[in-house]
Short mmCIF file of C-alpha atoms and ligand atoms in Angstrom, two decimals:
data_model
loop_
_atom_site.label_atom_id
_atom_site.label_comp_id
_atom_site.label_asym_id
_atom_site.label_seq_id
_atom_site.Cartn_x
_atom_site.Cartn_y
_atom_site.Cartn_z
CA MET A 1 -77.87 64.93 56.78
CA THR A 2 -74.44 65.06 55.25
CA THR A 3 -72.45 61.99 54.18
CA ASN A 4 -69.87 60.36 56.45
CA LEU A 5 -66.81 59.86 54.25
CA LEU A 6 -65.61 57.03 56.51
CA ASP A 7 -68.44 54.98 55.01
CA PHE A 8 -66.58 54.68 51.69
CA ASP A 9 -63.79 52.60 50.27
CA LEU A 10 -61.78 54.43 47.62
CA ASN A 11 -64.13 53.46 44.80
CA GLY A 12 -67.15 54.61 46.75
CA LEU A 13 -65.43 57.91 47.47
CA ALA A 14 -64.57 58.31 43.79
CA VAL A 15 -68.22 57.87 42.84
CA PHE A 16 -69.18 60.40 45.51
CA CYS A 17 -66.63 62.89 44.15
CA GLU A 18 -67.84 62.35 40.60
CA GLN A 19 -71.37 63.12 41.74
CA LEU A 20 -70.01 66.43 43.02
CA GLY A 21 -68.49 67.05 39.59
CA GLU A 22 -64.96 66.36 40.84
CA LYS A 23 -62.26 64.25 39.20
CA ARG A 24 -61.38 60.83 40.53
CA TYR A 25 -57.89 61.84 41.67
CA ARG A 26 -59.56 64.18 44.15
CA ALA A 27 -60.95 61.11 45.86
CA VAL A 28 -57.43 59.72 46.18
CA GLN A 29 -56.28 62.96 47.81
CA LEU A 30 -59.24 62.99 50.16
CA PHE A 31 -58.85 59.32 51.05
CA ARG A 32 -55.18 59.85 51.88
CA TRP A 33 -55.95 62.85 54.07
CA ILE A 34 -58.56 60.94 55.97
CA HIS A 35 -56.95 57.54 56.40
CA GLN A 36 -53.22 58.15 56.10
CA LYS A 37 -53.03 61.50 57.86
CA GLY A 38 -56.01 61.13 60.15
CA ALA A 39 -57.61 64.43 59.11
CA SER A 40 -61.23 64.97 59.99
CA SER A 41 -61.49 68.67 59.14
CA PHE A 42 -61.61 69.72 55.49
CA ASP A 43 -59.76 72.90 56.45
CA ASP A 44 -56.69 70.81 57.27
CA MET A 45 -56.59 69.31 53.78
CA SER A 46 -54.27 71.98 52.48
CA ASP A 47 -53.71 70.71 48.95
CA LEU A 48 -57.41 70.62 48.13
CA ALA A 49 -58.74 73.72 46.37
CA LYS A 50 -60.54 76.06 48.74
CA SER A 51 -63.65 75.86 46.58
CA LEU A 52 -63.71 72.06 46.93
CA ARG A 53 -63.23 72.25 50.68
CA GLU A 54 -66.18 74.62 50.92
CA LYS A 55 -68.27 72.35 48.70
CA LEU A 56 -67.40 69.34 50.86
CA LYS A 57 -68.34 71.16 54.06
CA GLY A 58 -71.86 71.48 52.76
CA VAL A 59 -72.38 67.83 51.91
CA ALA A 60 -69.96 65.65 53.86
CA HIS A 61 -68.17 65.09 57.13
CA VAL A 62 -65.67 62.68 58.68
CA MET A 63 -67.36 61.22 61.70
CA PRO A 64 -65.24 59.41 64.31
CA LEU A 65 -66.83 57.30 67.03
CA PRO A 66 -67.00 58.94 70.46
CA VAL A 67 -64.60 57.24 72.87
CA MET A 68 -66.32 56.34 76.13
CA SER A 69 -63.29 54.93 77.89
CA GLN A 70 -59.70 53.92 77.40
CA HIS A 71 -57.75 51.47 79.52
CA ILE A 72 -54.05 50.79 79.22
CA SER A 73 -52.71 47.52 80.56
CA SER A 74 -49.31 47.05 82.15
CA ASP A 75 -48.44 44.79 79.20
CA GLY A 76 -49.17 47.65 76.78
CA THR A 77 -52.57 46.36 75.63
CA ILE A 78 -55.04 49.21 75.16
CA LYS A 79 -58.79 48.81 75.19
CA TRP A 80 -61.20 51.44 73.90
CA LEU A 81 -64.91 51.48 74.32
CA PHE A 82 -66.76 53.39 71.59
CA ASP A 83 -70.26 54.77 71.83
CA VAL A 84 -72.37 53.69 68.85
CA GLY A 85 -75.56 55.31 70.09
CA ALA A 86 -78.85 54.13 71.59
CA GLY A 87 -77.08 52.71 74.63
CA ASP A 88 -74.82 50.41 72.65
CA ALA A 89 -71.06 50.35 72.75
CA VAL A 90 -68.39 48.33 71.01
CA GLU A 91 -64.81 47.59 71.90
CA ALA A 92 -61.52 47.65 70.08
CA VAL A 93 -58.26 46.40 71.54
CA PHE A 94 -54.68 47.15 70.54
CA ILE A 95 -52.13 44.42 71.26
CA PRO A 96 -48.51 45.48 70.83
CA GLU A 97 -45.91 42.81 70.22
CA GLU A 98 -42.24 42.97 69.25
CA ASP A 99 -42.78 42.50 65.57
CA ARG A 100 -46.31 43.76 65.05
CA GLY A 101 -49.19 45.84 66.36
CA THR A 102 -52.57 44.12 66.19
CA LEU A 103 -55.94 45.80 66.44
CA CYS A 104 -58.98 43.72 67.23
CA ILE A 105 -62.19 45.39 66.10
CA SER A 106 -65.93 44.86 66.26
CA SER A 107 -68.37 44.43 63.38
CA GLN A 108 -71.74 44.46 65.16
CA ALA A 109 -73.30 45.69 68.39
CA GLY A 110 -74.20 42.32 69.87
CA CYS A 111 -74.44 39.15 67.82
CA ALA A 112 -77.31 36.99 66.58
CA VAL A 113 -75.41 33.70 66.41
CA GLY A 114 -75.74 33.00 70.12
CA CYS A 115 -72.77 30.75 70.86
CA ARG A 116 -73.06 29.31 74.35
CA PHE A 117 -69.59 30.28 75.54
CA CYS A 118 -69.74 33.87 74.24
CA SER A 119 -71.11 36.72 76.27
CA THR A 120 -71.98 38.72 73.15
CA GLY A 121 -73.98 35.72 72.05
CA HIS A 122 -75.82 35.76 75.36
CA GLN A 123 -76.63 39.44 74.99
CA GLY A 124 -78.25 39.00 71.60
CA PHE A 125 -78.19 41.22 68.56
CA SER A 126 -78.54 44.96 68.60
CA ARG A 127 -77.48 46.15 65.16
CA ASN A 128 -74.95 46.00 62.36
CA LEU A 129 -72.20 48.58 62.42
CA LYS A 130 -71.88 50.74 59.33
CA THR A 131 -68.66 50.65 57.28
CA GLY A 132 -67.74 54.01 58.80
CA GLU A 133 -68.19 52.66 62.32
CA ILE A 134 -66.01 49.64 61.58
CA ILE A 135 -63.21 51.67 59.99
CA ALA A 136 -63.53 54.44 62.60
CA GLN A 137 -62.10 52.01 65.18
CA LEU A 138 -58.93 51.60 63.10
CA TRP A 139 -58.87 55.29 62.12
CA PHE A 140 -58.98 56.36 65.73
CA ALA A 141 -56.55 53.75 67.08
CA GLU A 142 -53.93 54.26 64.38
CA HIS A 143 -53.85 58.04 64.64
CA PHE A 144 -54.14 58.07 68.41
CA LEU A 145 -51.20 55.68 68.69
CA ARG A 146 -49.06 57.62 66.24
CA LYS A 147 -49.55 60.75 68.31
CA HIS A 148 -49.16 58.93 71.61
CA LEU A 149 -46.00 57.11 70.52
CA ARG A 150 -44.74 60.08 68.50
CA ARG A 151 -44.34 57.93 65.43
CA ASP A 152 -44.73 59.05 61.83
CA GLU A 153 -44.96 55.60 60.36
CA ARG A 154 -47.66 52.97 60.73
CA VAL A 155 -48.27 51.52 64.18
CA ILE A 156 -50.99 48.96 63.43
CA SER A 157 -49.73 46.22 61.11
CA ASN A 158 -52.50 43.63 61.67
CA VAL A 159 -56.25 43.84 62.01
CA VAL A 160 -58.42 40.99 63.26
CA MET A 161 -62.20 41.05 63.01
CA MET A 162 -62.54 39.23 66.31
CA GLY A 163 -64.23 41.79 68.50
CA MET A 164 -67.93 41.95 69.01
CA GLY A 165 -70.21 40.45 66.37
CA GLU A 166 -70.19 38.05 63.43
CA PRO A 167 -68.47 39.95 60.60
CA LEU A 168 -69.95 37.81 57.82
CA GLN A 169 -73.46 38.60 59.01
CA ASN A 170 -72.63 42.21 58.23
CA TYR A 171 -71.03 41.45 54.89
CA SER A 172 -72.07 44.48 52.86
CA GLN A 173 -70.68 46.92 55.44
CA LEU A 174 -67.63 44.81 56.20
CA VAL A 175 -66.19 44.57 52.69
CA PRO A 176 -65.70 48.33 52.04
CA ALA A 177 -64.06 48.58 55.47
CA LEU A 178 -61.69 45.73 54.56
CA ARG A 179 -60.93 47.44 51.25
CA ALA A 180 -60.03 50.67 53.05
CA MET A 181 -57.67 48.66 55.28
CA LEU A 182 -55.99 47.04 52.28
CA ASP A 183 -55.87 50.07 49.97
CA ASP A 184 -52.42 51.57 49.43
CA HIS A 185 -54.03 55.00 49.68
CA GLY A 186 -55.68 53.91 52.94
CA TYR A 187 -53.93 51.81 55.57
CA GLY A 188 -51.99 49.69 53.08
CA LEU A 189 -52.26 46.51 55.15
CA SER A 190 -51.28 43.18 53.66
CA ARG A 191 -54.11 40.72 52.98
CA ARG A 192 -52.21 38.23 55.09
CA ARG A 193 -52.43 40.59 58.02
CA VAL A 194 -56.14 41.29 57.90
CA THR A 195 -58.09 38.40 59.39
CA VAL A 196 -61.82 37.81 59.30
CA SER A 197 -63.00 35.44 62.01
CA THR A 198 -66.29 33.67 61.41
CA SER A 199 -68.51 31.14 63.10
CA GLY A 200 -69.13 29.76 59.61
CA ILE A 201 -71.58 31.63 57.36
CA VAL A 202 -70.83 29.37 54.40
CA PRO A 203 -72.27 31.40 51.47
CA LYS A 204 -70.55 34.54 52.71
CA MET A 205 -67.23 32.71 53.02
CA ASP A 206 -67.50 31.88 49.32
CA LEU A 207 -68.38 35.47 48.50
CA LEU A 208 -65.48 36.82 50.54
CA ALA A 209 -63.10 34.45 48.76
CA GLU A 210 -64.19 35.89 45.45
CA GLN A 211 -64.58 39.55 46.35
CA CYS A 212 -62.05 40.34 49.04
CA PRO A 213 -59.88 37.39 50.08
CA VAL A 214 -58.12 38.09 53.37
CA ALA A 215 -56.80 35.69 56.00
CA LEU A 216 -59.56 33.52 57.44
CA ALA A 217 -60.11 32.19 60.95
CA VAL A 218 -63.01 29.83 61.53
CA SER A 219 -64.45 29.27 64.99
CA LEU A 220 -64.76 25.49 65.12
CA HIS A 221 -65.06 24.59 68.83
CA ALA A 222 -66.24 21.00 68.32
CA PRO A 223 -65.16 17.87 66.43
CA ASN A 224 -68.68 16.71 65.47
CA ASP A 225 -72.07 18.12 64.52
CA ALA A 226 -73.87 17.00 67.66
CA LEU A 227 -71.61 19.04 69.93
CA ARG A 228 -71.21 21.95 67.53
CA ASP A 229 -74.99 22.22 67.13
CA ASN A 230 -75.08 22.79 70.85
CA LEU A 231 -72.19 25.25 71.17
CA VAL A 232 -72.60 27.19 67.90
CA PRO A 233 -76.30 27.07 66.93
CA LEU A 234 -75.46 28.22 63.41
CA ASN A 235 -74.06 24.74 62.85
CA LYS A 236 -77.60 23.45 62.32
CA LYS A 237 -77.78 25.65 59.24
CA TYR A 238 -74.21 25.10 58.03
CA PRO A 239 -72.98 21.77 59.43
CA LEU A 240 -69.34 20.74 59.57
CA ALA A 241 -69.20 19.06 56.15
CA GLU A 242 -70.45 22.24 54.49
CA LEU A 243 -68.24 24.46 56.63
CA LEU A 244 -65.07 22.51 55.97
CA GLY A 245 -65.95 22.29 52.28
CA ALA A 246 -66.15 26.09 52.22
CA CYS A 247 -62.77 26.30 54.00
CA ILE A 248 -61.17 24.15 51.31
CA ARG A 249 -62.74 26.30 48.59
CA TYR A 250 -61.49 29.43 50.36
CA LEU A 251 -57.92 28.16 50.26
CA ALA A 252 -57.84 28.57 46.49
CA TYR A 253 -58.20 32.34 46.95
CA ALA A 254 -56.69 32.89 50.39
CA PRO A 255 -53.53 34.94 50.90
CA ARG A 256 -52.24 32.15 53.17
CA ASP A 257 -52.08 28.44 52.46
CA PHE A 258 -53.95 27.47 55.61
CA ILE A 259 -57.13 28.24 57.51
CA THR A 260 -56.90 28.93 61.23
CA PHE A 261 -59.40 27.08 63.40
CA GLU A 262 -60.22 28.68 66.70
CA TYR A 263 -61.21 26.29 69.42
CA CYS A 264 -62.42 27.62 72.76
CA MET A 265 -61.38 25.16 75.49
CA LEU A 266 -64.35 24.30 77.71
CA ASP A 267 -63.80 22.06 80.69
CA GLY A 268 -65.35 18.62 80.22
CA VAL A 269 -67.25 19.78 77.12
CA ASN A 270 -64.88 19.77 74.15
CA ASP A 271 -61.44 19.30 75.71
CA GLN A 272 -61.10 15.52 76.04
CA PRO A 273 -58.27 13.56 74.38
CA GLU A 274 -60.74 11.52 72.32
CA GLN A 275 -62.17 14.76 70.98
CA ALA A 276 -58.70 15.86 69.88
CA HIS A 277 -58.35 12.54 68.03
CA GLU A 278 -61.77 13.07 66.48
CA LEU A 279 -60.61 16.49 65.24
CA VAL A 280 -57.55 14.95 63.66
CA LYS A 281 -59.77 12.47 61.82
CA LEU A 282 -62.12 15.23 60.76
CA VAL A 283 -59.49 17.47 59.18
CA ARG A 284 -57.73 14.49 57.59
CA GLN A 285 -60.88 13.76 55.63
CA TYR A 286 -60.02 16.89 53.68
CA SER A 287 -56.28 16.44 53.33
CA ASN A 288 -54.10 13.70 54.74
CA SER A 289 -51.26 15.93 55.79
CA GLY A 290 -53.38 18.16 57.99
CA ALA A 291 -51.19 21.03 56.75
CA TRP A 292 -54.13 22.90 55.30
CA CYS A 293 -55.18 24.15 58.71
CA LYS A 294 -53.80 25.35 62.03
CA PHE A 295 -55.43 25.27 65.40
CA ASN A 296 -55.48 28.07 67.91
CA LEU A 297 -56.74 26.87 71.29
CA ILE A 298 -58.37 29.68 73.28
CA PRO A 299 -58.64 29.24 77.04
CA PHE A 300 -62.31 29.98 77.76
CA ASN A 301 -62.87 33.19 79.68
CA PRO A 302 -65.79 32.43 81.94
CA PHE A 303 -68.73 34.70 82.60
CA PRO A 304 -71.51 33.95 85.08
CA GLN A 305 -74.43 33.18 82.76
CA SER A 306 -72.50 30.62 80.69
CA GLY A 307 -72.45 27.82 83.23
CA LEU A 308 -69.18 26.72 81.62
CA LYS A 309 -65.67 26.41 83.00
CA GLN A 310 -62.21 26.93 81.61
CA SER A 311 -60.20 23.82 80.84
CA SER A 312 -57.13 23.32 83.01
CA ALA A 313 -53.73 24.26 81.61
CA HIS A 314 -52.86 20.56 81.75
CA GLN A 315 -55.91 19.62 79.66
CA ILE A 316 -55.18 22.34 77.10
CA LEU A 317 -51.56 21.23 76.76
CA ALA A 318 -52.54 17.58 76.39
CA PHE A 319 -55.10 18.51 73.70
CA ALA A 320 -52.53 20.63 71.85
CA ARG A 321 -50.01 17.82 71.99
CA ILE A 322 -52.35 15.33 70.30
CA LEU A 323 -52.99 17.74 67.44
CA ASN A 324 -49.32 18.68 67.08
CA ASP A 325 -48.24 15.04 67.17
CA ALA A 326 -50.64 14.37 64.31
CA GLY A 327 -48.89 17.07 62.28
CA ILE A 328 -51.46 19.82 62.81
CA VAL A 329 -49.75 23.03 63.92
CA THR A 330 -51.45 24.10 67.13
CA THR A 331 -50.89 27.14 69.30
CA ILE A 332 -52.41 28.15 72.59
CA ARG A 333 -53.64 31.71 72.75
CA LYS A 334 -51.91 33.87 75.26
CA THR A 335 -54.19 36.15 77.19
CA ARG A 336 -53.26 39.80 77.13
CA GLY A 337 -54.49 42.81 79.06
CA ASP A 338 -55.71 40.82 82.07
CA ASP A 339 -55.44 43.79 84.39
CA ILE A 340 -57.80 45.89 82.27
CA ASP A 341 -60.32 43.14 81.59
CA ALA A 342 -59.34 43.08 77.97
CA ALA A 343 -59.13 39.34 77.47
CA CYS A 344 -61.69 37.15 75.76
CA GLY A 345 -64.83 37.04 77.79
CA GLN A 346 -63.66 39.46 80.45
CA LEU A 347 -66.29 42.10 80.59
CA ALA A 348 -65.62 45.50 81.99
CA GLY A 349 -69.01 46.95 81.26
CA ASP A 350 -72.54 46.47 82.26
CA VAL A 351 -73.76 43.50 80.29
CA ILE A 352 -77.37 43.09 79.45
CA ASP A 353 -79.39 40.14 78.44
CA ARG A 354 -81.40 40.97 75.34
CA THR A 355 -84.28 38.91 76.54
CA ARG A 356 -84.72 41.39 79.36
CA VAL A 357 -85.68 44.18 77.06
CA ASP A 358 -87.56 46.18 79.69
CA GLN A 359 -84.47 46.53 81.75
CA ARG A 360 -82.64 47.72 78.74
CA ILE A 361 -85.14 50.40 78.00
CA ALA A 362 -85.01 51.48 81.61
CA ARG A 363 -81.32 52.03 81.41
CA GLN A 364 -80.03 55.26 80.01
CA ARG A 365 -76.67 54.10 78.90
CA THR A 366 -76.18 50.39 78.82
CA VAL A 367 -72.77 49.23 77.86
CA MET A 368 -72.66 46.03 75.87
CA LEU A 369 -69.31 44.49 75.79
CA LYS A 370 -68.13 41.46 74.12
CA PRO A 371 -65.50 39.07 75.07
CA ILE A 372 -62.76 40.69 73.20
CA ALA A 373 -61.78 37.61 71.66
CA THR A 374 -58.73 38.77 70.09
CA ILE A 375 -56.73 40.05 72.79
CA VAL A 376 -55.05 37.55 71.45
CA GLU A 377 -52.13 35.84 70.17
CA THR A 378 -53.47 36.27 66.71
CA VAL A 379 -52.72 34.10 63.81
CA LYS A 380 -48.98 33.98 63.63
CA GLU A 381 -47.25 34.92 60.43
CA THR A 382 -45.55 32.06 58.79
N1 SAH B 401 -68.12 36.09 65.51
C1 SAH B 401 -66.82 35.75 65.09
C2 SAH B 401 -65.75 36.73 65.54
C3 SAH B 401 -65.87 37.27 66.92
S1 SAH B 401 -65.66 36.12 68.21
C4 SAH B 401 -66.47 34.33 65.50
O1 SAH B 401 -67.21 33.73 66.26
O2 SAH B 401 -65.47 33.84 65.02
C5 SAH B 401 -63.93 35.83 68.09
C6 SAH B 401 -63.46 34.59 68.85
O3 SAH B 401 -63.68 34.74 70.27
C7 SAH B 401 -64.19 33.36 68.44
O4 SAH B 401 -63.30 32.36 68.06
C8 SAH B 401 -64.92 32.97 69.69
O5 SAH B 401 -65.04 31.61 69.76
C9 SAH B 401 -64.05 33.51 70.80
N2 SAH B 401 -64.76 33.66 72.08
C10 SAH B 401 -66.01 34.09 72.28
N3 SAH B 401 -66.32 34.07 73.59
C11 SAH B 401 -65.23 33.63 74.24
C12 SAH B 401 -64.92 33.39 75.61
N4 SAH B 401 -65.82 33.62 76.57
N5 SAH B 401 -63.71 32.94 75.91
C13 SAH B 401 -62.80 32.71 74.95
N6 SAH B 401 -63.02 32.92 73.64
C14 SAH B 401 -64.23 33.36 73.28
FE1 SF4 B 402 -71.26 35.78 67.76
FE2 SF4 B 402 -68.69 35.01 67.49
FE3 SF4 B 402 -69.82 35.30 69.92
FE4 SF4 B 402 -70.58 33.27 68.38
S1 SF4 B 402 -68.50 33.63 69.24
S2 SF4 B 402 -71.95 34.62 69.52
S3 SF4 B 402 -70.49 34.22 66.36
S4 SF4 B 402 -69.44 36.92 68.44
#
């Protein structure tokens, strides 16, 4: 078994090179070939000594993820489905906009958190992706798009960890992938333009603040513990007071001066005017101005097993208005890629329920898709 070099951030690659008896600057060269130029063959890395290329061939490889399908929407959104083995697949989605290109990527096959409105949650957990599998989604998309669009410069300016899975439950594999995104020798993305979205793994939020502070989105979905316990079961472990406390602590390290709260609008469940007022009260407990956070209301994308319905446009607007009137900046997420089933909760694949394990085993190639949550109007730059 040789080593997949996509599994490393630059430091990790430097250690690997040192173990091969090579100088650190070789790692910089290698890292640039892989991430900036999209090379996967050592033979293409023309400024590396031939002896080093031969040495590398014996011990390492650059392993992309096999692409199972690609769909291009009329609005330019592109969805890729990647094979991660053993019948599991994950999605990444590219959302082009005038002033940016956003890639939404996955961190796990499935998810253990089990939110009621999320189809990944309903499917259950399969496994954590490795660093190389997380970064391979960006590696592929960036270099595919450069070729496709015949562009030499960067196409993807923003990355959001809002695909399948709970990124902070895969912390150790996530952080090197984030570092590769941020590294000037890698993708050189701004910390403000890399967003981790979490359902609220409090200790890992603190760790991220300290070790790799990037923009943070927190999936709130409810104004009180009773409702959040029901929608996001993790709330029983990390209730709102702890979660919001962690958000405030995060702000001291964050590249932005606000936290984005995502709030999935569920008809008759969490979308009532009094619940909007309750949210205002909740965030004001932490700062009177309300300026420390922004809300992004996501129209729920229904799927059959959820038993939930999307709030009406009228209800969503009324909810947004209450928050905005109270001085809390609130946006409504625009759905992109409708025609290719690329929006949150729109599943193109064959979705399985993890409790029906027998069925899963019986299937040769089950595709597990997640609501690609981030087909998204992502967090807007300020
Ligand atoms: N696990 C992380 C990141 C992935 S989910 C998290 O929960 O934050 C990204 C976003 O998609 C979350 O805000 C989630 O609430 C939202 N989402 C999940 N299922 C959805 C659905 N069916 N419709 C709309 N948004 C959904
Ligand atoms: Fe997991 Fe996020 Fe879906 Fe909840 S919303 S089940 S945390 S992917």
